[in-house]
Coordinates of C-alpha atoms in Angstrom, one line a residue:
M17 CA -4.8 5.1 4.6
P18 CA -3.8 3.5 7.9
G19 CA -5.0 4.2 11.5
K20 CA -8.6 4.6 12.8
N21 CA -10.1 8.0 11.7
I22 CA -12.6 10.1 13.9
S23 CA -15.9 11.7 13.2
N24 CA -15.6 14.8 15.0
G25 CA -12.8 17.0 16.7
A26 CA -11.9 16.7 20.3
Q27 CA -12.3 19.3 23.0
L28 CA -9.4 21.7 23.6
T29 CA -7.2 21.1 26.5
P30 CA -6.0 24.2 28.5
D31 CA -2.8 24.1 26.6
E32 CA -4.5 23.9 23.1
V33 CA -6.6 26.9 24.2
A34 CA -3.4 28.9 24.8
L35 CA -2.0 27.5 21.3
R36 CA -5.2 28.7 19.8
E37 CA -4.6 32.1 20.9
E38 CA -0.9 32.2 19.8
L39 CA -2.0 30.9 16.5
R40 CA -4.6 33.8 16.2
A41 CA -2.2 36.5 17.3
D42 CA 0.3 35.3 14.6
V43 CA -2.2 35.2 11.8
Q44 CA -3.4 38.6 12.5
S45 CA 0.1 40.0 12.6
L46 CA 0.9 38.7 9.1
A47 CA -2.6 39.1 7.3
G48 CA -4.0 41.8 9.4
E49 CA -1.2 44.0 10.2
I50 CA 1.2 43.4 7.5
G51 CA -1.3 42.3 4.8
E52 CA -0.6 41.4 1.2
R53 CA 3.2 40.3 0.8
N54 CA 4.9 39.6 -2.4
L55 CA 7.4 41.2 -4.8
S56 CA 4.7 43.7 -5.9
R57 CA 4.5 44.6 -2.0
Y58 CA 8.2 44.2 -1.3
P59 CA 8.4 46.3 1.8
Q60 CA 5.4 44.2 3.2
L61 CA 7.3 40.8 2.0
I62 CA 10.4 42.0 3.8
A63 CA 8.3 42.9 7.1
A64 CA 6.8 39.4 7.1
A65 CA 10.4 37.9 7.0
E66 CA 11.6 40.0 9.7
F67 CA 8.3 39.3 11.8
I68 CA 9.3 35.5 11.4
E69 CA 13.0 36.2 12.3
R70 CA 11.8 38.0 15.5
S71 CA 9.3 35.4 16.6
L72 CA 11.8 32.7 16.4
A73 CA 14.8 34.7 18.1
A74 CA 12.2 35.3 20.9
S75 CA 12.2 31.8 21.7
G76 CA 15.8 31.6 21.5
L77 CA 16.3 30.0 18.2
Q78 CA 18.9 31.3 15.6
T79 CA 17.7 32.0 12.2
R80 CA 19.5 31.9 9.0
R81 CA 18.6 33.7 5.7
D82 CA 18.7 31.5 2.6
T83 CA 18.9 34.4 0.0
Y84 CA 18.7 34.7 -3.7
Q85 CA 17.8 37.5 -6.3
V86 CA 14.7 37.9 -8.2
Q87 CA 14.1 41.1 -10.2
N88 CA 17.3 42.6 -8.5
L89 CA 15.5 42.1 -5.2
A90 CA 16.8 40.0 -2.4
C91 CA 14.4 37.3 -1.4
H92 CA 14.8 35.3 1.8
N93 CA 14.0 31.9 2.9
I94 CA 14.2 31.9 6.7
E95 CA 15.5 28.9 8.3
T96 CA 16.1 27.6 11.9
E97 CA 16.6 24.2 13.2
I98 CA 16.8 21.8 16.1
P99 CA 20.0 19.8 16.0
G100 CA 19.7 16.2 16.3
A101 CA 22.0 13.2 17.1
S102 CA 22.2 11.9 13.3
K103 CA 22.6 13.6 10.2
D104 CA 19.0 12.8 9.1
I105 CA 16.8 15.8 8.8
I106 CA 13.1 16.5 8.7
V107 CA 12.0 19.7 7.2
I108 CA 8.8 21.6 8.2
G109 CA 8.1 24.3 5.9
A110 CA 5.5 26.9 5.1
H111 CA 5.5 29.9 2.6
Y112 CA 5.0 33.5 4.1
D113 CA 4.1 35.3 0.6
S114 CA 0.7 35.8 -0.4
V115 CA -1.0 35.9 -3.9
L116 CA -1.5 39.7 -5.6
G117 CA -4.7 41.4 -4.0
C118 CA -4.8 39.0 -1.2
P119 CA -3.8 39.5 2.4
G120 CA -3.2 35.7 2.8
A121 CA -4.8 34.8 6.4
N122 CA -5.5 31.3 5.4
D123 CA -3.0 31.0 2.3
N124 CA -0.7 31.0 4.1
G125 CA -0.7 32.9 7.3
T126 CA -2.1 29.8 9.0
G127 CA 0.9 27.8 7.7
V128 CA 3.4 30.3 8.9
A129 CA 1.5 30.6 12.2
A130 CA 1.7 26.8 12.7
L131 CA 5.4 26.7 11.7
L132 CA 6.1 29.3 14.4
A133 CA 4.2 27.6 17.1
L134 CA 5.9 24.3 16.4
A135 CA 9.3 25.8 16.3
R136 CA 8.6 27.5 19.7
H137 CA 7.6 24.2 20.9
F138 CA 10.6 22.2 19.9
A139 CA 12.7 25.0 21.1
R140 CA 12.0 23.9 24.6
S141 CA 12.6 20.2 24.0
T142 CA 15.3 17.8 24.1
S143 CA 17.1 16.8 21.1
A144 CA 15.8 14.0 19.0
R145 CA 17.7 11.5 16.7
S146 CA 16.8 13.6 13.6
T147 CA 17.4 17.3 13.2
I148 CA 14.2 19.2 12.8
R149 CA 14.5 22.0 10.4
F150 CA 11.8 24.7 10.2
V151 CA 11.8 26.7 6.9
A152 CA 9.7 29.7 5.8
F153 CA 9.7 29.8 2.1
V154 CA 9.3 33.1 -0.3
N155 CA 7.7 33.3 -3.6
E156 CA 5.5 30.1 -3.4
E157 CA 2.6 32.1 -5.2
P158 CA 2.5 32.8 -9.0
P159 CA 4.2 34.0 -10.9
Y160 CA 7.0 31.9 -9.3
F161 CA 5.1 28.7 -8.7
Q162 CA 6.6 25.5 -9.8
T163 CA 9.5 27.5 -11.4
P164 CA 13.2 27.8 -10.5
E165 CA 12.6 31.1 -8.8
M166 CA 10.1 29.5 -6.3
G167 CA 11.7 29.9 -2.9
S168 CA 11.5 26.2 -2.0
H169 CA 12.8 25.0 -5.2
V170 CA 15.9 27.3 -4.7
Y171 CA 16.2 25.9 -1.2
A172 CA 15.5 22.2 -2.2
S173 CA 18.3 22.4 -4.9
R174 CA 20.7 23.7 -2.5
C175 CA 20.0 21.0 -0.1
K176 CA 20.5 18.5 -2.8
A177 CA 23.9 20.2 -3.8
R178 CA 24.9 20.0 -0.1
G179 CA 23.8 16.4 0.1
D180 CA 21.6 17.1 3.0
R181 CA 20.0 13.7 4.2
I182 CA 16.4 14.8 4.2
T183 CA 14.1 11.8 5.4
G184 CA 10.9 13.8 4.9
M185 CA 9.5 17.3 4.2
I186 CA 6.1 18.4 5.4
S187 CA 4.4 21.5 3.7
L188 CA 1.9 23.3 6.0
E189 CA -0.4 24.8 3.2
T190 CA -3.7 26.7 3.9
I191 CA -4.8 24.7 6.9
G192 CA -7.3 27.0 9.1
Y193 CA -10.8 26.4 7.1
F194 CA -13.3 23.9 8.0
S195 CA -17.1 23.6 7.3
D196 CA -19.9 21.2 8.6
A197 CA -22.3 22.3 5.9
P198 CA -23.2 19.4 3.4
N199 CA -21.5 19.5 -0.1
S200 CA -18.9 21.9 1.4
Q201 CA -16.1 19.5 0.1
T202 CA -15.2 19.3 -3.4
Y203 CA -12.5 17.3 -5.3
P204 CA -9.9 18.0 -8.2
A205 CA -10.7 14.9 -10.2
P206 CA -13.7 12.9 -11.3
G207 CA -14.3 10.2 -9.1
L208 CA -12.6 11.2 -5.9
G209 CA -15.8 12.2 -4.2
A210 CA -16.8 8.7 -4.2
F211 CA -14.1 7.7 -1.8
Y212 CA -13.9 10.8 0.3
P213 CA -16.3 13.0 2.5
K214 CA -18.6 15.6 0.8
I215 CA -18.4 17.7 4.3
G216 CA -15.1 19.8 4.6
N217 CA -14.4 19.1 8.5
F218 CA -11.2 17.1 8.1
I219 CA -7.6 18.1 7.4
G220 CA -6.0 16.4 4.3
F221 CA -2.6 14.8 3.6
V222 CA -1.4 14.8 0.1
S223 CA 1.5 13.4 -1.7
N224 CA 2.6 12.0 -5.1
T225 CA 2.7 8.3 -5.5
A226 CA 6.7 8.3 -4.9
S227 CA 6.2 9.5 -1.3
R228 CA 3.4 7.1 -0.4
A229 CA 5.1 5.6 2.3
F230 CA 6.0 8.7 4.0
L231 CA 2.4 9.9 3.7
K232 CA 1.0 6.7 5.5
R233 CA 3.6 6.8 8.1
T234 CA 2.6 10.5 8.9
M235 CA -1.0 9.8 8.6
S236 CA -0.7 6.9 11.1
I237 CA 0.9 9.0 13.9
F238 CA -1.6 12.0 13.3
R239 CA -4.7 9.8 13.4
A240 CA -3.4 8.1 16.8
Q241 CA -3.6 11.7 18.3
E242 CA -7.6 11.5 17.9
K243 CA -7.6 15.4 17.6
I244 CA -9.6 16.0 14.3
P245 CA -10.8 14.0 11.3
S246 CA -8.1 13.3 8.6
E247 CA -8.1 12.0 5.0
G248 CA -5.1 11.2 2.9
A249 CA -4.2 10.5 -0.7
A250 CA -1.0 9.5 -2.6
L251 CA -1.9 10.5 -6.4
P252 CA -0.1 10.8 -9.6
N253 CA 1.6 14.3 -10.2
F254 CA -1.1 15.1 -12.9
V255 CA -3.9 15.2 -10.7
P256 CA -4.6 18.9 -10.0
G257 CA -3.6 20.1 -6.4
V258 CA -1.2 17.2 -5.7
G259 CA 1.8 19.5 -6.2
W260 CA 0.3 22.8 -5.2
S261 CA 2.7 23.8 -2.6
D262 CA 6.5 23.7 -1.4
H263 CA 6.4 20.0 -1.0
W264 CA 6.6 20.0 -4.8
S265 CA 10.1 21.4 -4.9
F266 CA 11.3 18.4 -2.5
S267 CA 9.7 15.8 -4.5
E268 CA 11.3 17.2 -7.5
H269 CA 14.7 16.8 -5.9
G270 CA 14.0 13.3 -4.8
Y271 CA 13.2 13.9 -1.2
P272 CA 10.0 12.2 0.4
A273 CA 7.3 15.1 0.8
L274 CA 3.8 15.8 1.5
M275 CA 1.4 18.6 2.1
I276 CA -1.2 19.2 4.9
T277 CA -4.0 21.2 3.9
D278 CA -7.7 22.0 4.3
T279 CA -7.7 21.4 0.4
A280 CA -7.8 25.2 -0.5
P281 CA -9.8 26.0 -3.5
F282 CA -11.7 22.7 -3.1
R283 CA -13.3 23.9 0.1
Y284 CA -12.2 27.6 0.9
P285 CA -14.6 30.1 -0.7
H286 CA -11.9 33.0 0.0
Y287 CA -9.2 31.3 -1.8
H288 CA -6.9 33.9 -3.2
R289 CA -9.4 36.7 -2.9
A290 CA -9.1 40.0 -0.9
S291 CA -11.7 38.3 1.7
D292 CA -9.0 35.8 2.8
T293 CA -8.9 37.6 6.2
P294 CA -8.0 36.7 9.8
D295 CA -11.8 36.4 10.8
K296 CA -12.4 33.6 8.3
I297 CA -10.3 31.0 10.2
D298 CA -11.7 28.3 12.4
Y299 CA -9.1 28.7 15.1
D300 CA -10.3 25.7 17.5
R301 CA -9.8 23.1 14.7
F302 CA -6.7 24.9 13.5
A303 CA -5.2 24.5 17.1
L304 CA -6.2 20.9 17.0
V305 CA -4.3 20.3 13.7
V306 CA -1.1 22.0 15.1
S307 CA -1.5 20.2 18.4
A308 CA -1.6 16.8 16.7
M309 CA 1.3 17.8 14.4
E310 CA 3.7 18.2 17.4
N311 CA 3.5 14.5 18.4
V312 CA 3.9 13.5 14.6
I313 CA 7.0 15.6 14.3
V314 CA 8.3 14.0 17.6
D315 CA 7.7 10.5 16.2
L316 CA 9.1 11.2 12.8
A317 CA 12.3 12.7 14.6
R318 CA 12.8 9.5 16.3

């Protein structure tokens, strides 16, 4: 991967301290107050969608519901965008549902909190060359994962049918847990551990091989911020974990796409468990990831 990696996280600036508390509050709202949110907890799923809409509207952003039906229930992807000077589009996405029996603080309250913070930041910025589109997806978790009823799959297919010129999609997926303990990091395939750290103190960038160029460009910009250690891999689709988020849907429709993640089950002991609660998040390092992503998006949108 391009760029120089760092070994430790940076100290938070005053702006990043404020960002940390913003992220903490949104994770608490989603996972601590609303809690488990999926079609089996449909009122909570709708409450999460409405929370996202209110949060974006409070920053002066207009939202749109991209709605479809599952089991005779209306399911909503929530979209807002910062218009650019060209027809090129950068999509930043995160799913807001949680798996059955899980309040979903890290998976994926952290991704949604990051999405909201980034959208608020760009709501205050001037227009870039590319349109920046922020989308909160529904129904990423099983039993809809990697099926036509997955919210991001519905959304990506509609983008393709409209001819949307998406130049890159970034999925924010489970990005708030870090560990400095020895052997805290594992990997999905034999041999990968020989090339990557065994300590889970980094943020990961993952794509399939078709999106390698987009992955390398994104990582290069991220590493230039010198906020937090990072590792990247462009791997074949058959490697477990490569397609485990909403970027899969965009890759399936021919768009460059990647996932940013703390690697979820390969590090996080509370993955898909009732113990995935807001107190498990490392908010300092989480804030550093989001802070660096602000500049990544600025650069990509140029």
